[in-house]
XYZ file of C-alpha atoms in Angstrom:
767
model
C -5.238 14.127 39.387
C -4.442 11.539 42.055
C -5.665 11.778 45.633
C -4.060 14.671 47.500
C -1.960 13.420 50.387
C 1.473 13.531 51.974
C 2.602 10.000 52.786
C 6.029 8.560 53.519
C 7.398 6.424 50.685
C 9.320 3.432 52.026
C 10.276 1.785 48.743
C 13.447 2.119 46.700
C 13.899 4.164 43.550
C 12.883 2.174 40.479
C 11.325 -1.217 41.202
C 7.650 -2.050 40.906
C 6.682 1.553 41.588
C 8.430 2.609 38.399
C 6.822 -0.164 36.346
C 3.355 0.687 37.652
C 3.924 4.363 36.934
C 4.914 3.651 33.326
C 1.917 1.368 32.785
C -0.398 4.035 34.187
C 1.145 6.688 31.939
C 0.770 4.551 28.808
C -2.890 3.965 29.655
C -3.545 7.640 30.377
C -2.051 8.587 27.002
C -4.244 5.988 25.286
C -1.282 3.983 23.958
C -0.885 0.874 26.161
C 0.148 -1.326 23.222
C 1.653 1.216 20.836
C 3.568 2.848 23.681
C 5.024 -0.435 24.892
C 6.111 -1.375 21.374
C 7.635 2.066 20.919
C 9.676 1.712 24.109
C 11.264 -1.484 22.779
C 12.890 0.637 20.054
C 14.326 3.239 22.440
C 18.132 3.500 22.327
C 18.467 0.711 19.761
C 20.794 0.639 16.759
C 17.818 0.792 14.393
C 15.570 2.767 16.747
C 15.289 6.236 18.192
C 17.293 8.023 20.832
C 15.250 8.607 23.983
C 13.874 12.180 23.930
C 14.425 12.474 27.666
C 17.767 13.089 29.380
C 21.303 13.122 27.931
C 22.648 10.199 29.979
C 24.486 7.869 27.557
C 23.325 4.398 26.603
C 25.246 1.408 27.844
C 24.659 -0.549 24.624
C 22.545 0.494 21.634
C 22.184 -3.194 20.803
C 20.679 -4.241 24.133
C 17.086 -5.467 24.142
C 15.731 -2.799 26.460
C 17.077 -0.245 28.876
C 14.334 0.808 31.270
C 13.962 4.362 32.502
C 10.745 5.563 34.069
C 10.935 9.197 33.062
C 12.239 8.406 29.589
C 9.224 6.119 29.181
C 6.950 8.978 30.209
C 8.578 11.227 27.608
C 8.041 8.595 24.928
C 4.424 8.042 25.988
C 3.733 11.778 25.927
C 5.050 11.985 22.366
C 3.279 8.820 21.164
C -0.011 9.851 22.810
C -3.331 9.153 21.126
C -4.569 12.642 22.064
C -4.683 15.279 19.321
C -4.624 19.044 19.812
C -6.393 19.885 16.552
C -7.178 23.478 15.527
C -10.734 22.799 16.716
C -9.526 21.701 20.173
C -7.174 24.655 20.630
C -9.576 27.120 19.000
C -12.463 26.072 21.237
C -11.128 28.419 23.947
C -9.795 31.946 23.895
C -6.213 32.407 24.999
C -7.542 34.263 28.020
C -9.365 31.052 28.917
C -6.338 28.864 28.154
C -4.259 31.114 30.425
C -6.263 29.811 33.381
C -5.320 26.197 32.632
C -2.427 24.502 34.423
C 0.761 23.521 32.602
C -0.354 19.902 32.919
C -3.725 20.678 31.319
C -2.167 22.588 28.429
C 0.116 19.729 27.383
C -2.583 17.136 28.068
C -4.413 18.377 24.954
C -2.042 16.117 23.020
C -0.049 16.394 19.821
C -0.529 19.475 17.664
C -1.668 18.568 14.164
C -1.664 21.703 11.977
C -0.044 25.159 11.927
C -1.889 27.741 14.014
C -2.017 31.530 13.751
C -3.302 33.918 16.385
C -6.451 35.891 15.584
C -6.504 39.027 17.767
C -10.166 39.751 17.050
C -11.361 36.494 18.591
C -8.357 35.937 20.916
C -8.047 32.419 19.538
C -5.636 30.335 17.529
C -7.001 29.225 14.207
C -5.858 26.956 11.394
C -3.423 28.384 8.843
C -1.336 26.975 6.009
C 2.388 26.349 6.028
C 2.815 28.720 3.086
C 1.029 31.521 4.922
C 3.033 30.876 8.112
C 6.402 31.060 6.361
C 5.341 34.119 4.393
C 4.493 35.892 7.677
C 7.864 34.940 9.201
C 9.693 36.115 6.072
C 7.874 39.469 6.003
C 8.496 40.214 9.663
C 12.186 39.268 9.576
C 12.806 41.267 6.392
C 10.990 44.283 7.848
C 13.320 44.558 10.861
C 15.828 47.414 10.435
C 18.450 45.446 12.397
C 18.826 41.613 12.422
C 19.726 41.845 16.101
C 16.087 42.712 16.801
C 15.275 39.044 16.164
C 15.908 36.404 18.847
C 16.229 32.662 18.116
C 15.821 30.278 21.051
C 16.784 26.583 20.948
C 15.670 23.636 23.060
C 18.082 20.832 23.913
C 15.893 18.248 22.167
C 16.728 19.704 18.751
C 18.768 17.297 16.619
C 22.279 18.055 15.368
C 21.011 18.392 11.797
C 18.233 20.836 12.721
C 20.521 22.817 15.047
C 23.229 23.155 12.416
C 20.769 24.404 9.779
C 19.169 26.719 12.355
C 22.427 28.426 13.340
C 23.394 28.716 9.664
C 20.086 30.366 8.802
C 20.298 32.791 11.709
C 23.904 33.757 10.976
C 23.149 34.250 7.294
C 20.290 36.441 8.476
C 22.848 38.452 10.438
C 22.796 37.844 14.185
C 24.283 35.678 16.949
C 21.179 36.009 19.153
C 21.078 32.390 20.317
C 19.638 32.042 23.811
C 19.220 28.374 24.603
C 18.409 26.042 27.461
C 22.134 25.745 28.308
C 21.966 29.354 29.491
C 19.545 28.222 32.202
C 21.225 25.016 33.341
C 24.807 23.926 32.541
C 26.333 27.123 31.139
C 28.565 27.364 34.246
C 29.966 23.906 33.477
C 31.333 25.051 30.130
C 32.400 28.405 31.551
C 34.260 26.701 34.378
C 35.832 23.859 32.424
C 37.031 25.565 29.235
C 39.658 27.845 30.820
C 40.860 25.151 33.219
C 41.046 21.961 31.152
C 40.493 23.263 27.607
C 37.103 21.661 26.864
C 33.637 22.660 28.013
C 32.432 19.078 28.329
C 32.900 16.192 30.704
C 35.953 13.979 30.248
C 34.616 10.522 31.110
C 32.788 7.677 29.371
C 30.670 4.845 30.754
C 33.791 2.670 30.632
C 35.334 4.942 33.267
C 32.411 4.213 35.601
C 33.389 0.545 35.406
C 36.893 1.342 36.676
C 36.311 4.122 39.195
C 36.765 3.221 42.838
C 35.106 6.417 44.049
C 32.286 8.486 42.520
C 31.436 11.902 43.948
C 27.876 13.108 43.289
C 27.258 16.822 43.837
C 23.922 18.648 43.638
C 22.101 15.948 41.720
C 19.050 13.709 42.051
C 19.554 10.943 39.462
C 16.540 8.937 40.636
C 14.252 11.534 39.079
C 16.408 13.468 36.646
C 18.674 10.767 35.132
C 17.283 7.377 36.207
C 19.587 5.357 33.952
C 22.552 6.734 35.887
C 21.381 4.681 38.871
C 22.352 1.502 37.031
C 25.960 2.685 36.773
C 26.056 3.787 40.418
C 24.499 0.503 41.527
C 27.043 -1.553 39.573
C 29.933 0.509 40.925
C 28.709 0.122 44.499
C 28.264 -3.632 44.079
C 31.892 -4.038 43.053
C 33.059 -2.037 46.073
C 33.399 1.534 44.809
C 32.600 4.345 47.208
C 29.589 6.467 46.182
C 29.765 9.749 48.082
C 26.716 11.996 47.723
C 26.568 15.663 48.658
C 23.011 16.977 48.617
C 20.852 19.104 50.926
C 17.806 16.824 50.652
C 17.722 13.120 51.387
C 16.834 11.723 47.973
C 15.645 8.135 47.581
C 17.507 7.679 44.299
C 20.773 8.346 46.129
C 19.890 5.880 48.872
C 18.360 2.676 47.386
C 17.539 1.397 43.910
C 15.692 -1.655 42.589
C 16.638 -2.373 39.003
C 13.479 -3.154 36.949
C 15.664 -5.226 34.597
C 16.893 -7.497 37.400
C 14.408 -10.374 37.605
C 15.672 -11.661 40.957
C 15.590 -8.232 42.572
C 12.069 -7.616 41.313
C 10.809 -11.062 42.308
C 12.199 -10.826 45.838
C 11.305 -7.138 46.296
C 14.992 -6.536 46.910
C 17.024 -3.442 46.244
C 20.611 -2.235 46.267
C 22.211 0.574 48.257
C 23.600 3.474 46.252
C 25.487 5.959 48.442
C 28.106 4.592 50.776
C 28.344 8.039 52.381
C 25.828 10.901 52.355
C 26.613 14.476 53.392
C 23.676 16.890 53.761
C 25.248 20.281 53.291
C 23.459 23.619 53.157
C 21.915 24.797 49.917
C 24.803 26.583 48.194
C 27.403 25.155 50.566
C 29.303 23.221 47.906
C 32.074 25.756 47.315
C 33.005 25.802 51.001
C 32.828 21.998 51.181
C 35.123 21.618 48.160
C 37.580 24.202 49.405
C 37.679 22.346 52.716
C 38.261 19.022 50.976
C 41.119 20.546 48.991
C 42.536 22.053 52.189
C 42.501 18.654 53.912
C 44.182 16.891 50.969
C 46.879 19.584 50.906
C 47.405 19.482 54.678
C 47.908 15.714 54.539
C 50.327 16.064 51.630
C 48.383 13.592 49.492
C 49.175 15.231 46.163
C 50.149 13.646 42.852
C 53.322 15.703 42.488
C 54.377 14.180 39.171
C 51.029 14.959 37.541
C 50.954 18.470 38.990
C 54.480 19.213 37.798
C 53.965 17.859 34.274
C 50.367 18.802 33.544
C 49.251 21.812 35.608
C 49.822 25.518 36.024
C 49.028 27.861 38.926
C 49.350 25.376 41.755
C 51.364 27.668 44.066
C 48.727 30.393 44.138
C 46.013 27.812 44.699
C 47.871 26.087 47.548
C 48.482 29.430 49.213
C 44.786 30.313 49.028
C 43.533 27.096 50.644
C 46.255 27.024 53.273
C 45.373 30.580 54.312
C 41.660 29.795 54.615
C 40.503 29.260 58.239
C 38.261 26.282 58.969
C 35.457 28.030 60.878
C 34.060 29.961 57.874
C 34.122 26.769 55.805
C 32.034 24.967 58.414
C 29.556 27.843 58.626
C 29.193 28.232 54.860
C 28.925 24.510 54.085
C 26.688 23.511 56.967
C 29.033 20.608 57.710
C 31.471 20.151 60.579
C 35.203 20.131 60.024
C 35.187 16.435 60.885
C 32.617 15.726 58.151
C 34.557 17.690 55.547
C 37.774 15.935 56.530
C 36.041 12.546 56.331
C 34.855 13.315 52.793
C 38.345 14.453 51.826
C 39.961 11.362 53.319
C 37.567 9.107 51.405
C 38.510 10.927 48.222
C 42.237 10.834 48.933
C 42.189 7.118 49.724
C 40.834 6.380 46.232
C 42.976 5.910 43.151
C 40.396 6.598 40.433
C 37.734 9.217 41.118
C 34.892 10.620 39.011
C 33.158 13.829 40.083
C 29.568 14.214 38.838
C 27.364 17.259 39.219
C 23.993 18.638 38.183
C 22.034 21.848 38.456
C 22.337 21.881 42.233
C 25.843 23.145 41.471
C 25.249 25.305 38.416
C 22.311 27.551 39.389
C 24.097 29.652 42.006
C 25.824 33.030 41.997
C 29.283 31.476 42.386
C 28.657 28.333 40.315
C 31.614 28.784 37.959
C 34.030 29.087 40.884
C 32.452 25.991 42.476
C 32.972 23.941 39.307
C 36.563 25.127 39.119
C 36.985 24.007 42.729
C 35.796 20.537 41.645
C 38.504 20.660 38.973
C 41.056 21.723 41.584
C 40.134 18.738 43.732
C 40.566 16.381 40.777
C 43.870 17.955 39.724
C 45.408 17.598 43.172
C 45.542 13.831 42.747
C 45.754 13.532 38.969
C 42.131 12.452 38.512
C 41.811 13.811 34.998
C 42.797 12.085 31.775
C 43.237 8.581 33.105
C 40.927 5.524 33.122
C 38.272 5.536 35.826
C 38.653 9.213 36.649
C 37.489 12.597 35.464
C 34.829 15.298 35.383
C 31.203 14.439 34.607
C 28.680 17.272 34.312
C 25.371 15.431 33.900
C 23.300 17.415 31.437
C 19.547 17.466 30.994
C 17.914 17.553 27.561
C 18.897 14.733 25.227
C 20.898 16.883 22.780
C 21.693 20.035 24.716
C 25.410 19.254 24.385
C 25.097 18.529 20.669
C 23.307 21.813 20.006
C 26.249 23.723 21.444
C 28.673 21.626 19.380
C 26.649 22.551 16.272
C 27.103 26.265 16.970
C 24.054 27.211 19.027
C 25.980 29.764 21.058
C 25.681 33.515 21.417
C 29.475 33.862 21.697
C 30.789 31.682 18.848
C 34.551 31.124 18.473
C 36.184 33.055 15.633
C 37.553 29.851 14.088
C 34.061 28.386 13.828
C 32.722 31.528 12.151
C 35.694 31.623 9.765
C 35.056 28.074 8.629
C 31.290 28.543 8.410
C 31.786 31.566 6.183
C 34.273 29.742 3.955
C 32.041 26.714 3.444
C 28.849 28.660 2.763
C 30.249 31.784 1.108
C 29.108 34.590 3.392
C 30.498 36.733 6.202
C 28.983 35.628 9.534
C 28.231 38.287 12.146
C 31.008 38.662 14.711
C 29.329 40.632 17.503
C 28.191 38.519 20.434
C 24.459 37.956 20.678
C 22.119 37.737 23.666
C 21.803 34.821 26.067
C 18.537 33.936 27.827
C 18.691 36.713 30.407
C 19.850 39.142 27.708
C 16.985 38.082 25.439
C 14.411 38.896 28.113
C 16.121 42.229 28.789
C 16.158 43.038 25.066
C 12.463 42.276 24.636
C 11.576 44.315 27.721
C 13.579 47.250 26.355
C 11.922 47.026 22.939
C 15.132 45.870 21.231
C 13.761 42.365 20.615
C 10.867 42.423 18.139
C 10.647 38.871 16.792
C 11.058 35.772 18.970
C 11.395 32.337 17.341
C 11.708 29.224 19.508
C 12.907 25.862 18.204
C 11.110 23.737 20.794
C 11.079 24.226 24.540
C 8.766 26.224 26.780
C 10.479 29.581 27.190
C 7.674 31.268 29.133
C 7.679 28.526 31.788
C 11.393 27.683 31.927
C 12.797 31.164 32.408
C 13.311 33.150 35.634
C 11.233 36.105 36.826
C 8.014 34.925 35.209
C 6.200 38.250 35.327
C 9.081 40.042 33.580
C 9.469 37.275 30.992
C 5.771 37.348 30.131
C 5.807 41.133 29.746
C 8.803 40.755 27.450
C 7.170 38.172 25.176
C 3.951 40.165 24.943
C 5.879 43.192 23.655
C 7.100 41.294 20.577
C 5.704 41.958 17.128
C 5.811 38.232 16.369
C 6.348 35.078 18.416
C 6.878 31.741 16.656
C 6.995 28.376 18.422
C 8.165 25.222 16.622
C 6.864 22.414 18.789
C 5.060 19.097 19.187
C 2.594 19.995 21.971
C 0.661 22.996 23.274
C 2.283 24.677 26.276
C 2.461 27.869 28.337
C 4.661 29.711 25.843
C 1.905 29.560 23.226
C -0.496 31.335 25.558
C 2.009 34.120 26.341
C 2.326 35.536 22.838
C 3.290 38.569 20.812
C 1.049 40.851 18.760
C 1.219 38.195 16.047
C 1.835 34.544 16.889
C 2.387 31.224 15.156
C 2.495 27.689 16.563
C 4.140 25.298 14.097
C 3.843 21.521 14.737
C 6.739 19.218 13.911
C 7.640 15.551 13.928
C 8.786 14.009 17.186
C 11.857 11.868 17.766
C 9.785 8.664 17.728
C 8.170 9.334 14.324
C 9.155 8.260 10.819
C 10.672 11.192 8.916
C 10.381 10.802 5.140
C 11.930 13.475 2.912
C 12.741 13.753 -0.800
C 15.522 11.163 -0.615
C 13.592 8.735 1.586
C 13.389 7.981 5.331
C 15.798 10.073 7.405
C 17.669 9.658 10.660
C 18.939 12.418 12.920
C 21.906 12.477 15.283
C 22.344 13.524 18.891
C 25.313 13.903 21.241
C 24.971 12.666 24.804
C 26.650 13.923 27.983
C 29.773 11.881 27.260
C 30.333 13.117 23.686
C 28.945 10.001 22.008
C 27.195 10.752 18.702
C 24.700 8.284 17.309
C 21.853 8.001 14.829
C 18.151 8.073 15.735
C 15.372 6.652 13.531
C 11.678 7.120 14.290
C 9.366 4.127 14.029
C 5.822 5.474 14.511
C 3.602 6.998 11.856
C 3.455 10.815 12.233
C 0.725 12.140 14.523
C -0.673 14.122 11.589
C -0.068 14.280 7.827
C 0.443 18.032 8.204
C 3.617 17.817 10.309
C 6.991 18.971 8.985
C 10.412 17.998 10.284
C 12.485 20.550 12.178
C 15.127 20.730 9.394
C 12.383 21.387 6.840
C 10.843 24.126 8.997
C 14.251 25.796 9.249
C 14.839 25.445 5.509
C 11.494 26.994 4.642
C 11.966 29.858 7.109
C 15.361 30.534 5.548
C 13.928 30.401 2.032
C 11.220 32.902 3.007
C 13.504 35.280 4.903
C 16.638 35.060 2.719
C 15.538 35.082 -0.926
C 19.083 35.938 -2.096
C 20.784 33.127 -0.142
C 23.034 30.789 -2.123
C 22.549 27.954 0.361
C 20.410 25.112 -1.113
C 18.077 25.036 1.874
C 15.378 22.717 0.536
C 17.934 20.345 -0.952
C 19.685 20.012 2.404
C 16.381 19.513 4.243
C 15.557 16.714 1.815
C 18.710 14.732 2.616
C 20.084 14.789 6.158
C 23.254 13.024 5.024
C 23.958 16.150 2.968
C 23.557 18.261 6.104
C 26.055 15.982 7.838
C 28.484 16.468 4.956
C 28.300 20.211 5.607
C 28.765 19.673 9.349
C 31.903 17.676 8.542
C 33.158 20.483 6.305
C 32.785 23.051 9.108
C 33.712 20.991 12.183
C 36.976 18.970 11.932
C 35.963 16.595 14.741
C 33.203 15.251 12.470
C 35.532 14.002 9.735
C 33.907 10.957 8.107
C 30.611 11.764 9.853
C 28.270 9.647 7.721
C 30.674 6.693 7.613
C 31.208 6.748 11.380
C 27.479 6.538 11.965
C 27.507 3.065 10.443
C 29.191 1.772 13.585
C 26.675 0.280 16.056
C 26.295 2.776 18.875
C 27.905 5.635 16.945
C 31.221 7.268 17.777
C 32.832 9.526 20.357
C 34.035 13.025 19.562
C 37.603 13.766 20.507
C 38.014 15.062 24.051
C 41.493 16.534 24.451
C 41.327 16.751 28.238
C 40.706 13.006 28.477
C 43.992 12.592 26.563
C 45.804 15.014 28.888
C 46.134 17.488 26.055
C 45.294 20.860 27.564
C 43.965 23.433 25.092
C 44.356 26.347 27.498
C 46.269 29.619 27.507
C 49.218 27.996 29.310
C 49.003 24.655 27.513
C 48.409 22.989 30.866
C 45.479 22.311 33.151
C 44.872 25.375 35.287
C 44.436 25.523 39.035
C 41.992 28.294 39.975
C 42.368 30.264 43.190
C 39.061 31.668 44.481
C 38.289 33.286 47.809
C 35.414 31.938 49.868
C 32.361 34.058 48.896
C 31.219 36.173 51.809
C 28.632 38.626 50.447
C 25.931 36.005 49.853
C 22.379 36.854 48.840
C 20.595 35.335 51.842
C 22.948 36.939 54.372
C 22.729 40.278 52.548
C 18.930 40.238 52.727
C 18.869 38.951 56.310
C 20.877 41.997 57.401
C 18.057 44.209 56.119
C 15.221 42.027 57.465
C 16.296 41.206 60.987
C 12.673 40.939 62.117
C 11.998 38.012 59.766
C 13.488 34.560 59.287
C 15.132 34.537 55.861
C 15.508 31.122 54.224
C 17.378 29.946 51.133
C 14.992 28.348 48.648
C 16.128 25.866 46.012
C 13.851 24.954 43.111
C 13.627 21.365 41.895
C 11.607 18.909 39.818
C 8.950 16.564 41.090
C 9.232 12.935 40.052
C 6.326 13.381 37.615
C 7.976 16.012 35.455
C 10.863 16.558 33.088
C 12.022 20.167 33.055
C 8.792 22.135 32.465
C 6.802 19.160 31.149
C 4.413 17.933 33.849
C 3.431 14.268 33.463
C 1.353 14.088 36.640
C 0.982 15.446 40.162
C 2.849 12.852 42.215
C 6.349 13.018 43.631
C 6.484 9.407 44.737
C 9.956 9.293 46.253
C 9.293 12.384 48.401
C 5.841 11.155 49.457
C 3.827 13.907 47.782
C 0.653 12.906 45.917
C -1.774 15.145 44.021
C 0.129 18.327 44.916
C 2.569 20.622 43.161
C 2.407 23.791 45.252
C 4.408 22.461 48.186
C 7.402 23.725 50.111
C 9.751 21.305 51.901
C 11.024 22.564 55.262
C 12.956 21.254 58.265
C 10.620 20.203 61.103
C 12.497 22.321 63.665
C 12.191 25.390 61.437
C 8.445 24.761 61.281
C 8.305 24.719 65.056
C 10.345 27.906 65.376
C 8.007 29.702 62.969
C 4.958 28.600 64.934
C 3.637 26.761 61.887
C 2.736 23.149 61.227
C 2.981 20.723 58.351
C -0.197 20.882 56.263
C -0.628 24.639 56.640
C -0.598 26.944 53.634
C 1.914 29.750 53.226
C 2.918 32.417 50.734
C 6.553 32.682 49.626
C 8.129 36.105 49.108
C 11.561 36.339 47.531
C 13.828 39.213 48.534
C 16.575 40.420 46.254
C 19.222 42.991 47.009
C 22.022 43.567 44.511
C 25.612 43.448 45.740
C 26.385 46.884 47.126
C 22.742 47.914 46.770
C 20.327 49.178 49.387
C 16.929 48.534 47.823
C 15.249 45.169 48.290
C 12.999 43.834 45.528
C 10.090 41.592 46.444
C 8.382 38.913 44.377
C 5.537 36.754 45.626
C 4.094 33.297 44.950
C 0.976 32.320 46.886
C -0.507 29.276 48.572
C 2.073 26.548 49.104
C 1.570 23.540 51.376
C 4.171 23.079 54.117
C 5.763 19.610 54.095
C 8.194 18.577 56.844
C 11.239 17.007 55.222
C 14.806 15.926 55.888
C 16.527 19.121 54.736
C 19.078 21.296 56.589
C 17.775 24.071 58.765
C 17.439 27.410 57.018
C 16.843 25.721 53.657
C 13.640 25.240 51.685
C 12.799 23.415 48.471
C 9.882 23.743 46.076
C 8.986 22.809 42.506
C 9.457 24.871 39.385
C 7.940 26.354 37.246
C 5.593 27.313 40.104
C 8.459 29.061 41.917
C 10.099 30.659 38.843
C 8.265 33.949 39.562
C 10.503 34.244 42.635
C 13.816 34.192 40.712
C 15.072 37.733 40.004
C 16.083 38.380 36.405
C 19.053 40.364 37.724
C 20.377 37.501 39.841
C 22.630 35.159 37.872
C 25.944 33.366 38.102
C 29.168 35.299 37.714
C 30.534 34.880 34.161
C 27.933 32.333 33.001
C 24.773 34.420 33.650
C 22.717 31.373 34.622
C 19.719 32.292 36.822
C 20.260 31.576 40.512
C 17.242 29.284 40.781
C 18.917 27.136 43.452
C 19.616 29.918 45.965
C 16.722 32.356 46.410
C 16.400 34.343 49.677
C 12.765 34.079 50.799
C 10.446 34.576 53.756
C 7.290 32.607 54.561
C 3.981 34.065 55.714
C 0.684 32.369 56.455
C -1.605 32.358 53.454
C -4.515 34.706 54.149
C -7.018 32.425 52.450
C -5.900 29.233 54.191
C -8.994 28.762 56.336
C -11.343 29.296 53.448
C -9.274 27.085 51.158
C -9.154 24.290 53.712
C -12.891 24.543 54.322
C -13.527 24.254 50.586
């Protein structure tokens, strides 16, 4: 761990700080040469797709596209460290439970299948045959297939995801919780009924033509560093970059491109945002409604587009015209003048892209907020034309592709019909459980077997205490993974940890070396080939693990599981047979850079109930969680807490303990707070506090309390009444019952909390 300190960072995002950080990471993982060589094959035509974020690649034929956090992901996978059965078995799981998330993953790559031994409370070596036999027995023993739950991480390839959903549906359930349920589910839920597709409508080419880019609830400097290159280029050619974010984030202010020799040599940098609006946490809906109201009041509408391509405009116009300004100012945390300025900047632009991240999606009213973004775009025809459109920026590298492949608890009937026709069985029709539903089912005893294709379910999910109780009630937990993590310590009565190949590794099957495909945030599908030798000779590929689970659990299946797992091109032929948009799949992959799936909304073809793009009228939410709790706790200052990543992490994977851009070093248990709020509380930066979340259901009287202890107060540029802190440390504070309307995504970005001095502060400081 680095030295513990809080120190202002004056540099830009990227630059020499990023290069030094990557070099340090490669050295720490013991792969300074191998890691550097591996990075040269990232996002190349004959290389592998970065296992980090889902931001698209500018050119798969370029020599190198630098991204600090993608490099850390590659280094973590290519690490020289090995988590052998001897390393993992050297401690009991009770002892491993006391390790940090960083320490668990720092053990390195898993090398052999592990089975839990309850007598010794340790994992021990097992064989693949024994592991699959155990899975087959437990799945066959369940009286109802819906008692099994199958989780999917967004790093899973299209080929593995397609086989996985086929196996599970042949088994008889649609229980498919996945990481989308915890992040961008509201994006699909908001977009599908309004524009007919649940994906963004733009490509990188649109970023070259946009004259205004709106960035909502997003920190690309940490979460999607390659996006900064597009924003930088747009700003340099005169486009307006308008950022809406509660915290001042360095990646939205200044960026030094590590690929720009002159900029690096002169220690220069480039501005990113031309305008920056610091609204309240959760104030986006009110801001957007106000922007729409201003555009309407000024009469700056694209009447031809609205008449030809939209439905429901009259009801929407009536709703915004009837909305008074004062509540919009209060709810957004911005003045009317600021909202009008933002709206005028938007309205003065001809081609506008609206981008958003999880700062939009993880709120109670996230779906309505996304539909308000759509409303704003529709008012001036900024959908389905060059340089304009909607751009939800997703996280994991193939989270969008997994959903395309059928990883969804509520599959469309047409997809199930075709799947059944191609494979000769009747798929289950009843909707399955999402992530929140999976935890509820396990807690209630309805979920007996939990199988996870990657990810870190125990750390990523809300309401940590409830989630851990749920997992521990299972008869069997199975984790298909590359590295040891928290989910393997929080286990069922029986437990397996099954190690698989990573994205960077050579995958040789019966028909020779294989490539897998992924789909990025802009619907581009391309091939990924590993180039490193596997970390262990005992690793299987994800498709082969799925095939062998299916063979063990479905002895009467007519699907040639092992044959498909031996030839990924054959899997792609089956994908093409089920999904019309993949016609000519294998042939299209021969194109450098892959191909784009059809996006009807980008063509102004609206696959909606009305056949047109839909305006959505929503009232300004008034019964908000923080206000509801504050009414019942008038003697305490109630804040709204938003959870976020540090710069040294990707989702739940912790690469280190520094958050360089925010000036935090060697710490993770910190809470960012406005300096004036500190003064009002009678506290000071550097003191330790406990955070207690307070949850009261709409219309309810009882207030639930959850507690997380010992967080360091850090004064930061954040609106008054708002706090920010890292997850997964703050996930225990997120109520399982609190999720977005319609999409059921946990409200991790808007948690009502109170702060109290940590009782052990003096002793801790003395130590």
